PDB file of N, CA, C and O in Angstrom:
ATOM      1  N   UNK A   1     -19.713  -4.153  -1.287  1.00 39.00           N
ATOM      2  CA  UNK A   1     -18.925  -5.377  -1.314  1.00 39.00           C
ATOM      3  C   UNK A   1     -17.438  -5.063  -1.187  1.00 39.00           C
ATOM      4  O   UNK A   1     -16.746  -5.717  -0.447  1.00 39.00           O
ATOM      5  N   UNK A   2     -16.947  -4.034  -1.884  1.00 46.00           N
ATOM      6  CA  UNK A   2     -15.530  -3.690  -1.803  1.00 46.00           C
ATOM      7  C   UNK A   2     -15.127  -3.375  -0.372  1.00 46.00           C
ATOM      8  O   UNK A   2     -14.082  -3.794   0.093  1.00 46.00           O
ATOM      9  N   UNK A   3     -15.987  -2.663   0.380  1.00 46.00           N
ATOM     10  CA  UNK A   3     -15.669  -2.325   1.758  1.00 46.00           C
ATOM     11  C   UNK A   3     -15.439  -3.585   2.584  1.00 46.00           C
ATOM     12  O   UNK A   3     -14.501  -3.656   3.360  1.00 46.00           O
ATOM     13  N   UNK A   4     -16.255  -4.579   2.400  1.00 45.00           N
ATOM     14  CA  UNK A   4     -16.074  -5.818   3.159  1.00 45.00           C
ATOM     15  C   UNK A   4     -14.781  -6.513   2.782  1.00 45.00           C
ATOM     16  O   UNK A   4     -14.140  -7.128   3.609  1.00 45.00           O
ATOM     17  N   UNK A   5     -14.374  -6.416   1.519  1.00 49.00           N
ATOM     18  CA  UNK A   5     -13.139  -7.069   1.083  1.00 49.00           C
ATOM     19  C   UNK A   5     -11.905  -6.436   1.695  1.00 49.00           C
ATOM     20  O   UNK A   5     -10.922  -7.106   1.954  1.00 49.00           O
ATOM     21  N   UNK A   6     -11.928  -5.115   1.903  1.00 57.00           N
ATOM     22  CA  UNK A   6     -10.725  -4.443   2.389  1.00 57.00           C
ATOM     23  C   UNK A   6     -10.887  -3.879   3.792  1.00 57.00           C
ATOM     24  O   UNK A   6     -10.044  -3.139   4.256  1.00 57.00           O
ATOM     25  N   UNK A   7     -11.960  -4.228   4.494  1.00 66.00           N
ATOM     26  CA  UNK A   7     -12.208  -3.631   5.805  1.00 66.00           C
ATOM     27  C   UNK A   7     -11.121  -3.966   6.818  1.00 66.00           C
ATOM     28  O   UNK A   7     -10.929  -3.229   7.774  1.00 66.00           O
ATOM     29  N   UNK A   8     -10.373  -5.047   6.625  1.00 81.00           N
ATOM     30  CA  UNK A   8      -9.292  -5.372   7.548  1.00 81.00           C
ATOM     31  C   UNK A   8      -7.931  -4.908   7.034  1.00 81.00           C
ATOM     32  O   UNK A   8      -6.906  -5.277   7.572  1.00 81.00           O
ATOM     33  N   UNK A   9      -7.918  -4.085   5.965  1.00 89.00           N
ATOM     34  CA  UNK A   9      -6.700  -3.476   5.433  1.00 89.00           C
ATOM     35  C   UNK A   9      -6.912  -1.969   5.405  1.00 89.00           C
ATOM     36  O   UNK A   9      -7.869  -1.484   4.816  1.00 89.00           O
ATOM     37  N   UNK A  10      -6.017  -1.234   6.058  1.00 91.00           N
ATOM     38  CA  UNK A  10      -6.150   0.215   6.115  1.00 91.00           C
ATOM     39  C   UNK A  10      -4.810   0.859   5.753  1.00 91.00           C
ATOM     40  O   UNK A  10      -3.779   0.484   6.309  1.00 91.00           O
ATOM     41  N   UNK A  11      -4.852   1.810   4.815  1.00 94.00           N
ATOM     42  CA  UNK A  11      -3.675   2.606   4.471  1.00 94.00           C
ATOM     43  C   UNK A  11      -4.020   4.055   4.759  1.00 94.00           C
ATOM     44  O   UNK A  11      -5.004   4.577   4.231  1.00 94.00           O
ATOM     45  N   UNK A  12      -3.224   4.692   5.615  1.00 94.00           N
ATOM     46  CA  UNK A  12      -3.502   6.088   5.939  1.00 94.00           C
ATOM     47  C   UNK A  12      -2.219   6.827   6.300  1.00 94.00           C
ATOM     48  O   UNK A  12      -1.285   6.209   6.801  1.00 94.00           O
ATOM     49  N   UNK A  13      -2.134   8.114   6.045  1.00 95.00           N
ATOM     50  CA  UNK A  13      -3.085   8.829   5.186  1.00 95.00           C
ATOM     51  C   UNK A  13      -2.840   8.483   3.721  1.00 95.00           C
ATOM     52  O   UNK A  13      -1.772   8.012   3.360  1.00 95.00           O
ATOM     53  N   UNK A  14      -3.796   8.729   2.902  1.00 94.00           N
ATOM     54  CA  UNK A  14      -3.663   8.537   1.460  1.00 94.00           C
ATOM     55  C   UNK A  14      -4.592   9.533   0.783  1.00 94.00           C
ATOM     56  O   UNK A  14      -5.791   9.343   0.857  1.00 94.00           O
ATOM     57  N   UNK A  15      -4.052  10.595   0.196  1.00 96.00           N
ATOM     58  CA  UNK A  15      -2.645  10.827  -0.141  1.00 96.00           C
ATOM     59  C   UNK A  15      -1.786  11.146   1.089  1.00 96.00           C
ATOM     60  O   UNK A  15      -2.295  11.546   2.125  1.00 96.00           O
ATOM     61  N   UNK A  16      -0.450  10.990   0.912  1.00 96.00           N
ATOM     62  CA  UNK A  16       0.498  11.255   1.992  1.00 96.00           C
ATOM     63  C   UNK A  16       1.654  12.088   1.464  1.00 96.00           C
ATOM     64  O   UNK A  16       1.942  12.092   0.273  1.00 96.00           O
ATOM     65  N   UNK A  17       2.322  12.798   2.367  1.00 96.00           N
ATOM     66  CA  UNK A  17       3.443  13.635   1.945  1.00 96.00           C
ATOM     67  C   UNK A  17       4.787  13.097   2.424  1.00 96.00           C
ATOM     68  O   UNK A  17       5.803  13.324   1.779  1.00 96.00           O
ATOM     69  N   UNK A  18       4.825  12.398   3.538  1.00 96.00           N
ATOM     70  CA  UNK A  18       6.076  11.851   4.061  1.00 96.00           C
ATOM     71  C   UNK A  18       6.059  10.332   3.981  1.00 96.00           C
ATOM     72  O   UNK A  18       6.832   9.719   3.263  1.00 96.00           O
ATOM     73  N   UNK A  19       5.186   9.709   4.737  1.00 96.00           N
ATOM     74  CA  UNK A  19       5.019   8.273   4.701  1.00 96.00           C
ATOM     75  C   UNK A  19       3.586   7.922   5.082  1.00 96.00           C
ATOM     76  O   UNK A  19       2.879   8.723   5.682  1.00 96.00           O
ATOM     77  N   UNK A  20       3.176   6.722   4.714  1.00 97.00           N
ATOM     78  CA  UNK A  20       1.849   6.218   5.047  1.00 97.00           C
ATOM     79  C   UNK A  20       2.013   4.981   5.915  1.00 97.00           C
ATOM     80  O   UNK A  20       3.096   4.396   5.990  1.00 97.00           O
ATOM     81  N   UNK A  21       0.949   4.585   6.558  1.00 96.00           N
ATOM     82  CA  UNK A  21       0.952   3.394   7.399  1.00 96.00           C
ATOM     83  C   UNK A  21      -0.028   2.374   6.844  1.00 96.00           C
ATOM     84  O   UNK A  21      -1.139   2.730   6.459  1.00 96.00           O
ATOM     85  N   UNK A  22       0.401   1.121   6.818  1.00 96.00           N
ATOM     86  CA  UNK A  22      -0.486   0.012   6.468  1.00 96.00           C
ATOM     87  C   UNK A  22      -0.816  -0.714   7.762  1.00 96.00           C
ATOM     88  O   UNK A  22       0.085  -1.076   8.518  1.00 96.00           O
ATOM     89  N   UNK A  23      -2.099  -0.930   7.998  1.00 95.00           N
ATOM     90  CA  UNK A  23      -2.563  -1.729   9.133  1.00 95.00           C
ATOM     91  C   UNK A  23      -3.364  -2.898   8.581  1.00 95.00           C
ATOM     92  O   UNK A  23      -4.332  -2.697   7.842  1.00 95.00           O
ATOM     93  N   UNK A  24      -2.947  -4.103   8.924  1.00 93.00           N
ATOM     94  CA  UNK A  24      -3.580  -5.323   8.422  1.00 93.00           C
ATOM     95  C   UNK A  24      -3.697  -6.306   9.586  1.00 93.00           C
ATOM     96  O   UNK A  24      -2.820  -6.354  10.449  1.00 93.00           O
ATOM     97  N   UNK A  25      -4.751  -7.071   9.588  1.00 89.00           N
ATOM     98  CA  UNK A  25      -4.880  -8.135  10.593  1.00 89.00           C
ATOM     99  C   UNK A  25      -3.951  -9.281  10.218  1.00 89.00           C
ATOM    100  O   UNK A  25      -4.157  -9.934   9.203  1.00 89.00           O
ATOM    101  N   UNK A  26      -2.919  -9.500  10.997  1.00 92.00           N
ATOM    102  CA  UNK A  26      -2.021 -10.629  10.765  1.00 92.00           C
ATOM    103  C   UNK A  26      -0.832 -10.317   9.879  1.00 92.00           C
ATOM    104  O   UNK A  26      -0.434  -9.165   9.699  1.00 92.00           O
ATOM    105  N   UNK A  27      -0.261 -11.369   9.296  1.00 95.00           N
ATOM    106  CA  UNK A  27       0.920 -11.266   8.439  1.00 95.00           C
ATOM    107  C   UNK A  27       0.530 -10.771   7.058  1.00 95.00           C
ATOM    108  O   UNK A  27      -0.534 -11.126   6.548  1.00 95.00           O
ATOM    109  N   UNK A  28       1.412  -9.980   6.444  1.00 96.00           N
ATOM    110  CA  UNK A  28       1.169  -9.543   5.073  1.00 96.00           C
ATOM    111  C   UNK A  28       2.478  -9.167   4.406  1.00 96.00           C
ATOM    112  O   UNK A  28       3.482  -8.936   5.066  1.00 96.00           O
ATOM    113  N   UNK A  29       2.434  -9.145   3.091  1.00 97.00           N
ATOM    114  CA  UNK A  29       3.538  -8.612   2.311  1.00 97.00           C
ATOM    115  C   UNK A  29       2.965  -7.532   1.409  1.00 97.00           C
ATOM    116  O   UNK A  29       1.784  -7.554   1.077  1.00 97.00           O
ATOM    117  N   UNK A  30       3.808  -6.564   1.033  1.00 98.00           N
ATOM    118  CA  UNK A  30       3.356  -5.505   0.141  1.00 98.00           C
ATOM    119  C   UNK A  30       4.415  -5.239  -0.922  1.00 98.00           C
ATOM    120  O   UNK A  30       5.605  -5.442  -0.693  1.00 98.00           O
ATOM    121  N   UNK A  31       3.938  -4.806  -2.076  1.00 98.00           N
ATOM    122  CA  UNK A  31       4.814  -4.385  -3.171  1.00 98.00           C
ATOM    123  C   UNK A  31       4.210  -3.112  -3.739  1.00 98.00           C
ATOM    124  O   UNK A  31       3.019  -3.078  -4.068  1.00 98.00           O
ATOM    125  N   UNK A  32       5.021  -2.064  -3.840  1.00 98.00           N
ATOM    126  CA  UNK A  32       4.573  -0.805  -4.431  1.00 98.00           C
ATOM    127  C   UNK A  32       5.167  -0.708  -5.823  1.00 98.00           C
ATOM    128  O   UNK A  32       6.371  -0.896  -6.013  1.00 98.00           O
ATOM    129  N   UNK A  33       4.307  -0.416  -6.795  1.00 98.00           N
ATOM    130  CA  UNK A  33       4.714  -0.290  -8.195  1.00 98.00           C
ATOM    131  C   UNK A  33       4.508   1.139  -8.675  1.00 98.00           C
ATOM    132  O   UNK A  33       3.501   1.770  -8.330  1.00 98.00           O
ATOM    133  N   UNK A  34       5.435   1.637  -9.489  1.00 97.00           N
ATOM    134  CA  UNK A  34       5.178   2.908 -10.152  1.00 97.00           C
ATOM    135  C   UNK A  34       4.269   2.630 -11.347  1.00 97.00           C
ATOM    136  O   UNK A  34       3.920   1.472 -11.617  1.00 97.00           O
ATOM    137  N   UNK A  35       3.869   3.674 -12.066  1.00 92.00           N
ATOM    138  CA  UNK A  35       2.919   3.468 -13.153  1.00 92.00           C
ATOM    139  C   UNK A  35       3.539   2.858 -14.407  1.00 92.00           C
ATOM    140  O   UNK A  35       2.838   2.569 -15.367  1.00 92.00           O
ATOM    141  N   UNK A  36       4.842   2.617 -14.385  1.00 96.00           N
ATOM    142  CA  UNK A  36       5.469   1.843 -15.457  1.00 96.00           C
ATOM    143  C   UNK A  36       5.479   0.354 -15.106  1.00 96.00           C
ATOM    144  O   UNK A  36       5.962  -0.466 -15.868  1.00 96.00           O
ATOM    145  N   UNK A  37       4.961   0.014 -13.931  1.00 96.00           N
ATOM    146  CA  UNK A  37       4.894  -1.377 -13.502  1.00 96.00           C
ATOM    147  C   UNK A  37       6.144  -1.882 -12.833  1.00 96.00           C
ATOM    148  O   UNK A  37       6.296  -3.075 -12.613  1.00 96.00           O
ATOM    149  N   UNK A  38       7.051  -0.975 -12.474  1.00 98.00           N
ATOM    150  CA  UNK A  38       8.310  -1.349 -11.842  1.00 98.00           C
ATOM    151  C   UNK A  38       8.144  -1.328 -10.322  1.00 98.00           C
ATOM    152  O   UNK A  38       7.630  -0.356  -9.761  1.00 98.00           O
ATOM    153  N   UNK A  39       8.582  -2.379  -9.668  1.00 98.00           N
ATOM    154  CA  UNK A  39       8.536  -2.451  -8.212  1.00 98.00           C
ATOM    155  C   UNK A  39       9.516  -1.433  -7.632  1.00 98.00           C
ATOM    156  O   UNK A  39      10.705  -1.454  -7.969  1.00 98.00           O
ATOM    157  N   UNK A  40       9.027  -0.545  -6.766  1.00 98.00           N
ATOM    158  CA  UNK A  40       9.882   0.492  -6.189  1.00 98.00           C
ATOM    159  C   UNK A  40      10.046   0.347  -4.676  1.00 98.00           C
ATOM    160  O   UNK A  40      10.898   1.010  -4.078  1.00 98.00           O
ATOM    161  N   UNK A  41       9.245  -0.500  -4.047  1.00 98.00           N
ATOM    162  CA  UNK A  41       9.377  -0.759  -2.610  1.00 98.00           C
ATOM    163  C   UNK A  41       8.606  -2.035  -2.293  1.00 98.00           C
ATOM    164  O   UNK A  41       7.575  -2.315  -2.907  1.00 98.00           O
ATOM    165  N   UNK A  42       9.120  -2.812  -1.344  1.00 98.00           N
ATOM    166  CA  UNK A  42       8.397  -4.012  -0.917  1.00 98.00           C
ATOM    167  C   UNK A  42       8.826  -4.378   0.483  1.00 98.00           C
ATOM    168  O   UNK A  42       9.848  -3.902   0.982  1.00 98.00           O
ATOM    169  N   UNK A  43       8.034  -5.221   1.106  1.00 98.00           N
ATOM    170  CA  UNK A  43       8.374  -5.667   2.446  1.00 98.00           C
ATOM    171  C   UNK A  43       7.350  -6.626   3.008  1.00 98.00           C
ATOM    172  O   UNK A  43       6.326  -6.917   2.382  1.00 98.00           O
ATOM    173  N   UNK A  44       7.638  -7.105   4.200  1.00 98.00           N
ATOM    174  CA  UNK A  44       6.764  -8.008   4.952  1.00 98.00           C
ATOM    175  C   UNK A  44       6.575  -7.426   6.339  1.00 98.00           C
ATOM    176  O   UNK A  44       7.480  -6.783   6.879  1.00 98.00           O
ATOM    177  N   UNK A  45       5.419  -7.681   6.924  1.00 97.00           N
ATOM    178  CA  UNK A  45       5.166  -7.177   8.271  1.00 97.00           C
ATOM    179  C   UNK A  45       4.079  -8.000   8.939  1.00 97.00           C
ATOM    180  O   UNK A  45       3.371  -8.765   8.293  1.00 97.00           O
ATOM    181  N   UNK A  46       3.952  -7.789  10.228  1.00 96.00           N
ATOM    182  CA  UNK A  46       2.867  -8.364  11.013  1.00 96.00           C
ATOM    183  C   UNK A  46       2.131  -7.199  11.649  1.00 96.00           C
ATOM    184  O   UNK A  46       2.722  -6.449  12.438  1.00 96.00           O
ATOM    185  N   UNK A  47       0.882  -7.004  11.283  1.00 95.00           N
ATOM    186  CA  UNK A  47       0.054  -5.973  11.894  1.00 95.00           C
ATOM    187  C   UNK A  47       0.132  -4.614  11.244  1.00 95.00           C
ATOM    188  O   UNK A  47      -0.866  -4.099  10.769  1.00 95.00           O
ATOM    189  N   UNK A  48       1.329  -4.001  11.204  1.00 97.00           N
ATOM    190  CA  UNK A  48       1.438  -2.668  10.602  1.00 97.00           C
ATOM    191  C   UNK A  48       2.883  -2.354  10.227  1.00 97.00           C
ATOM    192  O   UNK A  48       3.814  -2.950  10.763  1.00 97.00           O
ATOM    193  N   UNK A  49       3.020  -1.399   9.309  1.00 97.00           N
ATOM    194  CA  UNK A  49       4.338  -0.917   8.902  1.00 97.00           C
ATOM    195  C   UNK A  49       4.178   0.435   8.235  1.00 97.00           C
ATOM    196  O   UNK A  49       3.093   0.780   7.762  1.00 97.00           O
ATOM    197  N   UNK A  50       5.249   1.208   8.191  1.00 98.00           N
ATOM    198  CA  UNK A  50       5.275   2.485   7.483  1.00 98.00           C
ATOM    199  C   UNK A  50       5.847   2.268   6.096  1.00 98.00           C
ATOM    200  O   UNK A  50       6.773   1.466   5.913  1.00 98.00           O
ATOM    201  N   UNK A  51       5.297   2.991   5.116  1.00 98.00           N
ATOM    202  CA  UNK A  51       5.723   2.826   3.720  1.00 98.00           C
ATOM    203  C   UNK A  51       5.898   4.187   3.059  1.00 98.00           C
ATOM    204  O   UNK A  51       5.371   5.193   3.531  1.00 98.00           O
ATOM    205  N   UNK A  52       6.632   4.202   1.964  1.00 97.00           N
ATOM    206  CA  UNK A  52       6.662   5.347   1.065  1.00 97.00           C
ATOM    207  C   UNK A  52       7.609   6.469   1.387  1.00 97.00           C
ATOM    208  O   UNK A  52       7.665   7.461   0.670  1.00 97.00           O
ATOM    209  N   UNK A  53       8.408   6.363   2.427  1.00 96.00           N
ATOM    210  CA  UNK A  53       9.292   7.463   2.827  1.00 96.00           C
ATOM    211  C   UNK A  53      10.230   7.890   1.703  1.00 96.00           C
ATOM    212  O   UNK A  53      10.490   9.069   1.520  1.00 96.00           O
ATOM    213  N   UNK A  54      10.744   6.939   0.933  1.00 96.00           N
ATOM    214  CA  UNK A  54      11.721   7.250  -0.105  1.00 96.00           C
ATOM    215  C   UNK A  54      11.130   7.369  -1.507  1.00 96.00           C
ATOM    216  O   UNK A  54      11.875   7.462  -2.479  1.00 96.00           O
ATOM    217  N   UNK A  55       9.815   7.373  -1.611  1.00 97.00           N
ATOM    218  CA  UNK A  55       9.179   7.513  -2.918  1.00 97.00           C
ATOM    219  C   UNK A  55       9.167   8.966  -3.374  1.00 97.00           C
ATOM    220  O   UNK A  55       9.079   9.875  -2.551  1.00 97.00           O
ATOM    221  N   UNK A  56       9.236   9.160  -4.681  1.00 96.00           N
ATOM    222  CA  UNK A  56       9.075  10.491  -5.265  1.00 96.00           C
ATOM    223  C   UNK A  56       7.586  10.836  -5.276  1.00 96.00           C
ATOM    224  O   UNK A  56       6.733   9.959  -5.186  1.00 96.00           O
ATOM    225  N   UNK A  57       7.286  12.113  -5.427  1.00 97.00           N
ATOM    226  CA  UNK A  57       5.905  12.538  -5.575  1.00 97.00           C
ATOM    227  C   UNK A  57       5.297  11.845  -6.794  1.00 97.00           C
ATOM    228  O   UNK A  57       5.947  11.715  -7.834  1.00 97.00           O
ATOM    229  N   UNK A  58       4.055  11.355  -6.672  1.00 97.00           N
ATOM    230  CA  UNK A  58       3.408  10.725  -7.819  1.00 97.00           C
ATOM    231  C   UNK A  58       2.364   9.714  -7.404  1.00 97.00           C
ATOM    232  O   UNK A  58       1.976   9.605  -6.248  1.00 97.00           O
ATOM    233  N   UNK A  59       1.910   8.955  -8.409  1.00 97.00           N
ATOM    234  CA  UNK A  59       0.883   7.941  -8.226  1.00 97.00           C
ATOM    235  C   UNK A  59       1.518   6.561  -8.287  1.00 97.00           C
ATOM    236  O   UNK A  59       2.389   6.302  -9.118  1.00 97.00           O
ATOM    237  N   UNK A  60       1.031   5.668  -7.429  1.00 98.00           N
ATOM    238  CA  UNK A  60       1.569   4.320  -7.321  1.00 98.00           C
ATOM    239  C   UNK A  60       0.429   3.330  -7.127  1.00 98.00           C
ATOM    240  O   UNK A  60      -0.672   3.709  -6.739  1.00 98.00           O
ATOM    241  N   UNK A  61       0.722   2.070  -7.370  1.00 97.00           N
ATOM    242  CA  UNK A  61      -0.181   0.979  -7.036  1.00 97.00           C
ATOM    243  C   UNK A  61       0.503   0.141  -5.971  1.00 97.00           C
ATOM    244  O   UNK A  61       1.711  -0.095  -6.031  1.00 97.00           O
ATOM    245  N   UNK A  62      -0.273  -0.284  -4.990  1.00 97.00           N
ATOM    246  CA  UNK A  62       0.273  -1.159  -3.956  1.00 97.00           C
ATOM    247  C   UNK A  62      -0.514  -2.458  -3.943  1.00 97.00           C
ATOM    248  O   UNK A  62      -1.744  -2.444  -3.949  1.00 97.00           O
ATOM    249  N   UNK A  63       0.221  -3.551  -3.981  1.00 97.00           N
ATOM    250  CA  UNK A  63      -0.397  -4.878  -3.851  1.00 97.00           C
ATOM    251  C   UNK A  63      -0.122  -5.357  -2.436  1.00 97.00           C
ATOM    252  O   UNK A  63       1.040  -5.364  -1.981  1.00 97.00           O
ATOM    253  N   UNK A  64      -1.172  -5.734  -1.746  1.00 96.00           N
ATOM    254  CA  UNK A  64      -1.052  -6.270  -0.397  1.00 96.00           C
ATOM    255  C   UNK A  64      -1.545  -7.710  -0.434  1.00 96.00           C
ATOM    256  O   UNK A  64      -2.664  -7.981  -0.864  1.00 96.00           O
ATOM    257  N   UNK A  65      -0.682  -8.616  -0.004  1.00 95.00           N
ATOM    258  CA  UNK A  65      -1.008 -10.042   0.029  1.00 95.00           C
ATOM    259  C   UNK A  65      -1.085 -10.509   1.478  1.00 95.00           C
ATOM    260  O   UNK A  65      -0.138 -10.300   2.248  1.00 95.00           O
ATOM    261  N   UNK A  66      -2.204 -11.125   1.829  1.00 93.00           N
ATOM    262  CA  UNK A  66      -2.350 -11.763   3.131  1.00 93.00           C
ATOM    263  C   UNK A  66      -2.563 -13.245   2.878  1.00 93.00           C
ATOM    264  O   UNK A  66      -2.605 -13.694   1.727  1.00 93.00           O
ATOM    265  N   UNK A  67      -2.723 -14.005   3.935  1.00 89.00           N
ATOM    266  CA  UNK A  67      -2.988 -15.433   3.740  1.00 89.00           C
ATOM    267  C   UNK A  67      -4.383 -15.684   3.189  1.00 89.00           C
ATOM    268  O   UNK A  67      -4.668 -16.764   2.700  1.00 89.00           O
ATOM    269  N   UNK A  68      -5.265 -14.668   3.228  1.00 86.00           N
ATOM    270  CA  UNK A  68      -6.640 -14.851   2.761  1.00 86.00           C
ATOM    271  C   UNK A  68      -6.947 -14.165   1.445  1.00 86.00           C
ATOM    272  O   UNK A  68      -7.917 -14.496   0.790  1.00 86.00           O
ATOM    273  N   UNK A  69      -6.149 -13.151   1.064  1.00 88.00           N
ATOM    274  CA  UNK A  69      -6.480 -12.400  -0.151  1.00 88.00           C
ATOM    275  C   UNK A  69      -5.299 -11.596  -0.653  1.00 88.00           C
ATOM    276  O   UNK A  69      -4.304 -11.423   0.047  1.00 88.00           O
ATOM    277  N   UNK A  70      -5.469 -11.092  -1.856  1.00 91.00           N
ATOM    278  CA  UNK A  70      -4.527 -10.169  -2.470  1.00 91.00           C
ATOM    279  C   UNK A  70      -5.350  -9.021  -3.030  1.00 91.00           C
ATOM    280  O   UNK A  70      -6.360  -9.253  -3.687  1.00 91.00           O
ATOM    281  N   UNK A  71      -4.916  -7.797  -2.755  1.00 92.00           N
ATOM    282  CA  UNK A  71      -5.668  -6.632  -3.218  1.00 92.00           C
ATOM    283  C   UNK A  71      -4.704  -5.579  -3.732  1.00 92.00           C
ATOM    284  O   UNK A  71      -3.572  -5.475  -3.246  1.00 92.00           O
ATOM    285  N   UNK A  72      -5.127  -4.824  -4.734  1.00 93.00           N
ATOM    286  CA  UNK A  72      -4.326  -3.732  -5.292  1.00 93.00           C
ATOM    287  C   UNK A  72      -5.076  -2.433  -5.070  1.00 93.00           C
ATOM    288  O   UNK A  72      -6.264  -2.330  -5.388  1.00 93.00           O
ATOM    289  N   UNK A  73      -4.376  -1.443  -4.507  1.00 93.00           N
ATOM    290  CA  UNK A  73      -4.950  -0.131  -4.227  1.00 93.00           C
ATOM    291  C   UNK A  73      -4.059   0.959  -4.811  1.00 93.00           C
ATOM    292  O   UNK A  73      -2.877   0.737  -5.050  1.00 93.00           O
ATOM    293  N   UNK A  74      -4.623   2.128  -4.977  1.00 95.00           N
ATOM    294  CA  UNK A  74      -3.862   3.271  -5.498  1.00 95.00           C
ATOM    295  C   UNK A  74      -3.322   4.094  -4.342  1.00 95.00           C
ATOM    296  O   UNK A  74      -4.023   4.349  -3.353  1.00 95.00           O
ATOM    297  N   UNK A  75      -2.063   4.517  -4.455  1.00 95.00           N
ATOM    298  CA  UNK A  75      -1.418   5.409  -3.492  1.00 95.00           C
ATOM    299  C   UNK A  75      -1.044   6.710  -4.196  1.00 95.00           C
ATOM    300  O   UNK A  75      -0.656   6.699  -5.361  1.00 95.00           O
ATOM    301  N   UNK A  76      -1.107   7.812  -3.471  1.00 97.00           N
ATOM    302  CA  UNK A  76      -0.688   9.100  -4.001  1.00 97.00           C
ATOM    303  C   UNK A  76       0.264   9.737  -3.008  1.00 97.00           C
ATOM    304  O   UNK A  76      -0.078   9.926  -1.842  1.00 97.00           O
ATOM    305  N   UNK A  77       1.479  10.076  -3.488  1.00 97.00           N
ATOM    306  CA  UNK A  77       2.420  10.813  -2.650  1.00 97.00           C
ATOM    307  C   UNK A  77       2.488  12.244  -3.166  1.00 97.00           C
ATOM    308  O   UNK A  77       2.709  12.489  -4.341  1.00 97.00           O
ATOM    309  N   UNK A  78       2.278  13.187  -2.241  1.00 96.00           N
ATOM    310  CA  UNK A  78       2.311  14.603  -2.575  1.00 96.00           C
ATOM    311  C   UNK A  78       3.618  15.199  -2.086  1.00 96.00           C
ATOM    312  O   UNK A  78       4.448  14.517  -1.488  1.00 96.00           O
ATOM    313  N   UNK A  79       3.809  16.496  -2.309  1.00 84.00           N
ATOM    314  CA  UNK A  79       5.038  17.159  -1.855  1.00 84.00           C
ATOM    315  C   UNK A  79       5.125  17.192  -0.359  1.00 84.00           C
ATOM    316  O   UNK A  79       4.195  17.285   0.351  1.00 84.00           O
TER     317      UNK A  79
END
């Protein structure tokens, strides 16, 4: 069931060392949170965008909102 929910949202690579790419069908917004719950990056895009270039190494949560759903996934940035 989870695969069907996120099959039109792709984040790769994950983990990543420089930046990751989000690919989504249509318009979306994203917010990346550190594990203290503080927003550290956000944006809007249509189709795809690069994320995480300025993040420190560590674990993050990303919320992706589309017109049909909202989902939270884990991101890992390595050295």
